[in-house]
Amino acid sequence: MTTTPQGFLLVLLCALVATTTQAYSPIPPKISPATNLPNQLFTWRHEQQIRYQVAGPEDGEPILLVHGLFVNSDHWRKTIARLADEGYRAYAIDLWGCGYSSKPPRDSEVAKAVCGEKGRFSVDYPKVLANAELGSACGTKSRLVDVELAHPLESPYNFYTWAEQITDFCDEVVKPKSGVTLVSNSIGTISAFQAIIDKPDLFNGVFVVSPNFRELHSAEIAVPQLSMPIVRWVQQLLRDKGQGLFDALAKPDTVKQILKEPYAVESAVDDVLVDVLLTPLLTEGASQVVFDTLSYSAGPLPEIQLGQITKPVWICYGKDDPWTPAGRVEALVRKPSVERVVAFDKVGHCPHDEAPELVEPLLLEYLNRIGNGEEAADRATSAHQ
């Protein structure tokens, strides 16, 4: 059979895409050291690999756990076990570019093809949202600012891509009969909120563990006309010259010290946690995703998103969280979809891992509230008899 020049180019392009996909798709261990669950792979758009874990009975009400900044599904090591014990079908996913999911270069053809910003913006949904109302650290004041929504680098590693990953995973893997409940931590909350905005009928609601207000967003930085050029310069410097710094910090002892900043319960920062969070960060492409994320001074913000959500939202946070202003979190209860805001004493930014004995009962109460709880509780009671 004779191959035409066009056919040869197509074969070559497919080979290049396949090589890129394989090179930037790390192989996870068969069993997670954090959860003792098998690591499973979901083939997403354009052969992109998504790592996930699942526990609990197959007929359990589905819960999807969405992790925060620079971590992965292993961060839900305690939550996934408790939900499974209670009779739920609990999934934990690595967002694209994180953990053991694929991490192709942002300028590669496959990454551009996956990007969730493609075709997203229009006259009705502009790249800059004018005069948006945001809160303040004290929680008693509000301000009107312009919010940039598009990634300044046009990077595919953005909240719209991650939201589409969440909805596709639920449609293709979870396949819920009556909806999926999302549980999110930190910056993962913005992806979870966007998923519900995009496909509200697919979800029951969101249980938030420590929201994140994106302090590096251009709308959050004071005097942006003066500050943002400096911030952009630092971001560019990190992308161009930051690998050495990344390599120096990516050591177990250093990571353990870094984790003790957001963790008020330092005993929760054990060697297993350090290992499962650090090891995927050493895989090919991971550092570039980190630098891309640090350059992401744009995108949707939770206070705006909550105005578009009609499903029930509960929020919890730690009073000793150095990254999340308590007053601003408490003010979220004024949003129509937010039913409860609960604060925990002597807990930091990751209450689900620091104090599961506080978070898990509240989460189970939330699941009962949205109608998932009774059947799962009956199954858990039968399983324990």
Coordinates of C-alpha atoms in Angstrom, one line a residue:
M1 CA 0.0 0.0 0.0
T2 CA 1.4 3.4 -1.0
T3 CA 1.3 6.1 1.6
T4 CA 0.5 9.7 0.4
P5 CA 2.5 12.6 1.8
Q6 CA -0.6 13.7 3.7
G7 CA -1.0 10.2 5.1
F8 CA 2.7 10.1 6.2
L9 CA 2.3 13.5 7.9
L10 CA -0.8 12.2 9.8
V11 CA 1.0 9.1 10.9
L12 CA 4.0 11.2 12.0
L13 CA 1.7 13.6 14.0
C14 CA 0.0 10.7 15.7
A15 CA 3.3 9.2 16.6
L16 CA 4.5 12.5 18.1
V17 CA 1.3 12.8 20.1
A18 CA 1.6 9.3 21.4
T19 CA 5.3 9.8 22.3
T20 CA 4.4 13.0 24.2
T21 CA 1.5 11.3 26.0
Q22 CA 3.7 8.4 27.1
A23 CA 6.7 10.6 28.2
Y24 CA 4.5 12.8 30.4
S25 CA 2.3 10.1 31.8
P26 CA 4.0 8.6 34.9
I27 CA 3.4 5.1 36.0
P28 CA 1.9 5.0 39.5
P29 CA 2.6 2.2 42.0
K30 CA 0.1 -0.7 41.7
I31 CA -1.1 0.0 45.3
S32 CA -1.2 3.4 46.9
P33 CA 1.0 3.5 50.0
A34 CA -1.4 6.0 51.6
T35 CA -4.7 4.2 51.1
N36 CA -3.8 0.6 50.3
L37 CA -6.1 0.9 47.3
P38 CA -5.2 -0.1 43.7
N39 CA -4.3 2.9 41.5
Q40 CA -6.5 2.9 38.5
L41 CA -6.3 4.8 35.2
F42 CA -9.0 6.6 33.2
T43 CA -8.1 7.5 29.6
W44 CA -9.4 11.0 29.1
R45 CA -9.3 13.3 26.1
H46 CA -6.6 12.7 23.5
E47 CA -5.2 9.7 25.4
Q48 CA -4.5 11.6 28.6
Q49 CA -4.0 9.5 31.7
I50 CA -6.0 10.3 34.8
R51 CA -5.1 8.4 38.0
Y52 CA -7.9 7.7 40.5
Q53 CA -8.8 5.5 43.5
V54 CA -12.1 4.1 44.5
A55 CA -13.5 2.4 47.6
G56 CA -16.8 1.2 48.9
P57 CA -19.7 -0.9 47.6
E58 CA -20.4 -0.6 43.9
D59 CA -24.1 0.3 44.6
G60 CA -23.1 3.0 47.1
E61 CA -24.0 6.6 46.6
P62 CA -21.1 8.2 44.6
I63 CA -18.8 10.8 46.2
L64 CA -15.9 12.4 44.3
L65 CA -13.0 13.9 46.3
V66 CA -11.2 16.8 44.6
H67 CA -7.7 17.6 46.0
G68 CA -6.0 21.0 46.4
L69 CA -2.9 22.7 45.3
F70 CA 0.2 20.6 44.3
V71 CA -1.1 17.5 46.0
N72 CA -3.1 14.5 44.6
S73 CA -5.8 11.9 45.5
D74 CA -3.7 10.4 48.3
H75 CA -4.4 13.5 50.3
W76 CA -7.8 12.0 50.9
R77 CA -6.3 8.9 52.5
K78 CA -8.5 9.2 55.6
T79 CA -11.7 10.5 54.1
I80 CA -12.0 7.8 51.4
A81 CA -11.6 5.0 53.9
R82 CA -14.3 6.5 56.2
L83 CA -16.8 7.0 53.4
A84 CA -16.3 3.5 52.2
D85 CA -16.9 2.1 55.7
E86 CA -20.1 4.1 55.8
G87 CA -21.4 2.5 52.6
Y88 CA -20.6 5.2 50.1
R89 CA -18.8 4.7 46.8
A90 CA -15.9 7.1 47.2
Y91 CA -13.7 8.2 44.3
A92 CA -10.6 10.3 44.6
I93 CA -9.1 11.7 41.4
D94 CA -5.7 13.2 40.4
L95 CA -6.5 16.4 38.5
W96 CA -4.8 16.6 35.1
G97 CA -1.2 17.8 35.6
C98 CA -1.1 16.6 39.2
G99 CA -0.2 13.3 40.9
Y100 CA 0.1 10.5 38.5
S101 CA -2.1 12.1 35.8
S102 CA -0.5 13.2 32.5
K103 CA 1.5 16.4 32.4
P104 CA 2.3 17.4 28.8
P105 CA 4.0 20.7 28.1
R106 CA 1.4 23.5 27.9
D107 CA 2.5 24.4 24.4
S108 CA 2.2 20.9 23.0
E109 CA -0.6 20.1 20.6
V110 CA -2.2 17.5 22.9
A111 CA -2.3 20.0 25.8
K112 CA -3.9 22.7 23.6
A113 CA -6.5 20.2 22.4
V114 CA -7.4 19.3 26.0
C115 CA -7.7 23.0 27.2
G116 CA -11.0 23.9 28.8
E117 CA -10.7 27.5 27.8
K118 CA -11.0 26.7 24.2
G119 CA -14.4 28.1 23.0
R120 CA -15.3 29.1 26.5
F121 CA -15.3 32.9 26.2
S122 CA -17.8 34.9 24.2
V123 CA -19.8 38.2 24.4
D124 CA -21.9 36.6 27.1
Y125 CA -18.9 35.2 28.9
P126 CA -16.0 37.6 28.5
K127 CA -12.4 37.1 29.4
V128 CA -12.7 39.9 31.9
L129 CA -15.6 40.1 34.3
A130 CA -16.2 43.8 35.0
N131 CA -17.3 45.2 38.4
A132 CA -17.5 41.8 40.2
E133 CA -18.2 41.9 43.9
L134 CA -15.5 40.2 46.1
G135 CA -15.2 40.0 49.8
S136 CA -12.4 41.1 52.2
A137 CA -10.3 39.4 54.9
C138 CA -12.4 40.9 57.7
G139 CA -15.6 39.7 56.1
T140 CA -17.6 42.9 56.7
K141 CA -16.6 44.8 53.6
S142 CA -17.0 44.1 49.8
R143 CA -15.4 45.7 46.8
L144 CA -16.0 45.9 43.1
V145 CA -13.1 44.8 40.8
D146 CA -12.5 43.6 37.3
V147 CA -11.7 39.8 37.3
E148 CA -9.5 38.3 34.6
L149 CA -10.8 34.9 33.8
A150 CA -8.5 33.6 31.1
H151 CA -5.1 32.1 31.9
P152 CA -2.5 34.8 31.1
L153 CA -0.2 32.2 29.4
E154 CA -3.2 30.5 27.7
S155 CA -2.1 27.5 29.6
P156 CA -4.5 24.4 29.5
Y157 CA -3.8 23.9 33.2
N158 CA -6.7 26.0 34.4
F159 CA -10.0 25.6 36.3
Y160 CA -12.1 25.2 33.2
T161 CA -10.1 22.2 32.1
W162 CA -10.2 20.7 35.5
A163 CA -13.9 21.2 35.7
E164 CA -14.4 19.5 32.4
Q165 CA -12.2 16.6 33.6
I166 CA -14.5 16.3 36.7
T167 CA -17.7 16.2 34.6
D168 CA -16.2 13.8 32.1
F169 CA -15.0 11.5 34.8
C170 CA -18.4 11.5 36.5
D171 CA -20.1 10.8 33.1
E172 CA -17.7 8.1 31.9
V173 CA -16.5 6.4 35.1
V174 CA -18.9 7.1 38.0
K175 CA -22.0 7.0 35.8
P176 CA -24.3 8.1 38.6
K177 CA -28.0 7.1 38.8
S178 CA -29.0 10.2 40.7
G179 CA -26.1 12.6 40.9
V180 CA -22.6 12.8 42.4
T181 CA -21.7 14.7 45.5
L182 CA -18.4 16.6 45.4
V183 CA -16.0 17.1 48.3
S184 CA -13.2 19.6 47.7
N185 CA -10.2 21.0 49.5
S186 CA -8.6 24.4 49.0
I187 CA -8.0 25.4 45.4
G188 CA -9.8 22.2 44.2
T189 CA -13.0 23.9 45.3
I190 CA -12.9 26.3 42.4
S191 CA -12.7 23.3 39.9
A192 CA -15.6 21.7 41.8
F193 CA -17.7 24.8 41.7
Q194 CA -17.0 25.3 38.0
A195 CA -18.0 21.7 37.3
I196 CA -21.4 22.3 39.0
I197 CA -21.9 25.5 37.1
D198 CA -21.1 23.7 33.8
K199 CA -23.4 20.7 34.5
P200 CA -25.6 21.3 37.5
D201 CA -27.8 18.3 36.8
L202 CA -24.9 15.9 37.3
F203 CA -24.2 16.9 40.9
N204 CA -26.0 17.0 44.2
G205 CA -23.8 19.7 45.9
V206 CA -20.4 20.4 47.3
F207 CA -18.9 19.9 50.8
V208 CA -15.9 22.3 51.0
V209 CA -12.9 21.8 53.3
S210 CA -11.1 25.1 53.5
P211 CA -11.9 27.3 50.5
N212 CA -9.2 29.3 48.7
F213 CA -9.5 32.9 47.7
R214 CA -6.5 32.9 45.3
E215 CA -4.3 35.6 46.9
L216 CA -2.1 35.6 43.7
H217 CA -5.1 36.5 41.5
S218 CA -4.8 39.9 39.9
A219 CA -8.1 40.9 41.5
E220 CA -6.7 40.0 45.0
I221 CA -3.4 41.9 44.8
A222 CA -3.3 45.5 46.1
V223 CA -2.7 48.3 43.6
P224 CA -2.5 45.9 40.7
Q225 CA -1.5 48.6 38.2
L226 CA 1.8 48.8 40.1
S227 CA 2.1 45.3 41.7
M228 CA 1.2 43.1 38.8
P229 CA 4.1 44.0 36.5
I230 CA 6.4 42.9 39.4
V231 CA 4.4 39.7 40.0
R232 CA 4.5 38.9 36.3
W233 CA 8.3 39.4 36.3
V234 CA 8.7 37.0 39.2
Q235 CA 6.5 34.5 37.6
Q236 CA 8.5 34.6 34.4
L237 CA 11.7 34.3 36.3
L238 CA 10.4 31.1 38.0
R239 CA 9.3 29.6 34.7
D240 CA 12.7 30.4 33.1
K241 CA 15.1 29.9 36.0
G242 CA 13.1 28.2 38.7
Q243 CA 14.0 24.5 38.2
G244 CA 17.1 24.7 40.4
L245 CA 15.0 26.2 43.2
F246 CA 12.3 23.5 42.7
D247 CA 14.9 20.7 42.8
A248 CA 16.4 22.2 46.0
L249 CA 13.0 22.3 47.7
A250 CA 11.8 18.9 46.5
K251 CA 13.5 16.9 49.3
P252 CA 11.6 14.9 52.0
D253 CA 12.9 16.9 55.0
T254 CA 12.2 20.2 53.2
V255 CA 8.7 19.2 52.1
K256 CA 7.9 18.1 55.7
Q257 CA 8.8 21.5 57.0
I258 CA 6.8 23.2 54.2
L259 CA 3.7 21.1 55.1
K260 CA 4.0 22.2 58.7
E261 CA 3.1 25.7 57.7
P262 CA -0.5 25.0 56.6
Y263 CA -0.9 22.1 59.0
A264 CA -1.6 23.2 62.6
V265 CA -1.7 19.5 63.7
E266 CA 1.9 18.8 62.9
S267 CA 1.7 15.1 63.9
A268 CA -0.4 14.5 60.8
V269 CA 2.6 15.4 58.6
D270 CA 4.1 11.8 58.7
D271 CA 6.5 10.1 56.3
V272 CA 3.8 8.5 54.3
L273 CA 2.2 11.8 53.6
V274 CA 5.5 13.4 52.5
D275 CA 6.3 10.4 50.3
V276 CA 2.9 10.3 48.4
L277 CA 2.9 14.0 47.9
L278 CA 6.5 14.4 46.9
T279 CA 7.1 11.4 44.6
P280 CA 4.7 12.5 41.9
L281 CA 6.1 16.0 41.9
L282 CA 9.4 14.5 40.8
T283 CA 7.9 13.0 37.6
E284 CA 8.5 14.5 34.2
G285 CA 6.6 17.7 33.5
A286 CA 5.5 18.2 37.2
S287 CA 7.6 21.2 37.9
Q288 CA 6.4 23.1 34.8
V289 CA 2.8 22.6 35.9
V290 CA 3.8 24.0 39.3
F291 CA 5.3 27.1 37.6
D292 CA 2.2 27.4 35.3
T293 CA -0.1 27.3 38.4
L294 CA 2.0 29.9 40.2
S295 CA 1.6 32.1 37.1
Y296 CA -2.1 31.7 37.1
S297 CA -3.1 35.1 38.3
A298 CA -6.6 34.8 36.8
G299 CA -9.5 32.5 36.6
P300 CA -12.9 32.2 38.3
L301 CA -13.2 33.1 42.0
P302 CA -15.3 31.3 44.6
E303 CA -17.4 34.3 45.8
I304 CA -18.5 34.9 42.2
Q305 CA -19.1 31.2 41.5
L306 CA -21.3 30.8 44.5
G307 CA -23.7 33.3 43.0
Q308 CA -24.2 30.8 40.1
I309 CA -24.7 27.7 42.2
T310 CA -28.1 26.5 43.4
K311 CA -27.1 23.2 44.9
P312 CA -26.5 23.0 48.7
V313 CA -22.9 23.9 49.8
W314 CA -21.5 23.4 53.3
I315 CA -18.1 24.8 54.2
C316 CA -15.7 23.9 57.0
Y317 CA -12.3 25.4 57.9
G318 CA -9.6 25.5 60.6
K319 CA -9.3 28.5 62.8
D320 CA -5.5 28.2 62.7
D321 CA -5.3 28.2 58.9
P322 CA -2.6 30.7 57.9
W323 CA -3.9 30.9 54.3
T324 CA -7.6 31.4 54.7
P325 CA -9.0 34.5 56.5
A326 CA -11.7 33.4 58.9
G327 CA -13.8 36.5 58.5
R328 CA -14.0 36.0 54.7
V329 CA -14.9 32.4 55.0
E330 CA -17.7 33.2 57.6
A331 CA -19.1 35.8 55.2
L332 CA -19.8 33.1 52.6
V333 CA -22.8 32.0 54.6
R334 CA -24.5 35.1 53.1
K335 CA -24.5 33.4 49.7
P336 CA -27.8 31.7 48.9
S337 CA -26.4 28.3 48.2
V338 CA -24.2 28.2 51.4
E339 CA -26.2 26.6 54.2
R340 CA -23.5 26.2 56.8
V341 CA -20.0 27.4 57.7
V342 CA -18.3 25.5 60.5
A343 CA -14.9 26.4 62.1
F344 CA -12.7 24.0 63.9
D345 CA -10.4 25.0 66.8
K346 CA -6.6 24.2 66.6
V347 CA -6.8 23.0 63.0
G348 CA -5.1 24.4 59.9
H349 CA -5.7 24.3 56.1
C350 CA -6.2 20.6 55.7
P351 CA -8.8 19.6 58.4
H352 CA -9.7 16.4 56.6
D353 CA -6.1 15.1 57.1
E354 CA -5.3 16.9 60.4
A355 CA -8.6 16.3 62.3
P356 CA -10.7 13.7 60.5
E357 CA -12.6 13.1 63.7
L358 CA -14.0 16.6 63.3
V359 CA -14.6 16.7 59.5
E360 CA -16.0 13.3 58.9
P361 CA -19.1 13.5 61.2
L362 CA -19.9 16.9 59.6
L363 CA -19.5 15.4 56.1
L364 CA -21.8 12.5 56.9
E365 CA -24.3 14.9 58.3
Y366 CA -24.1 16.9 55.0
L367 CA -24.6 13.7 53.0
N368 CA -27.7 12.9 55.1
R369 CA -29.0 16.4 54.4
I370 CA -28.9 16.1 50.7
G371 CA -30.6 12.7 50.7
N372 CA -27.7 10.3 50.2
G373 CA -27.4 9.3 53.8
E374 CA -30.2 6.9 54.7
E375 CA -29.6 4.2 52.1
A376 CA -25.8 4.3 52.7
A377 CA -26.3 4.2 56.4
D378 CA -28.5 1.1 56.1
R379 CA -25.9 -0.6 53.9
A380 CA -23.2 0.3 56.4
T381 CA -25.3 -1.1 59.3
S382 CA -25.9 -4.3 57.5
A383 CA -22.2 -4.7 56.6
H384 CA -21.2 -4.3 60.2
Q385 CA -23.7 -6.9 61.5

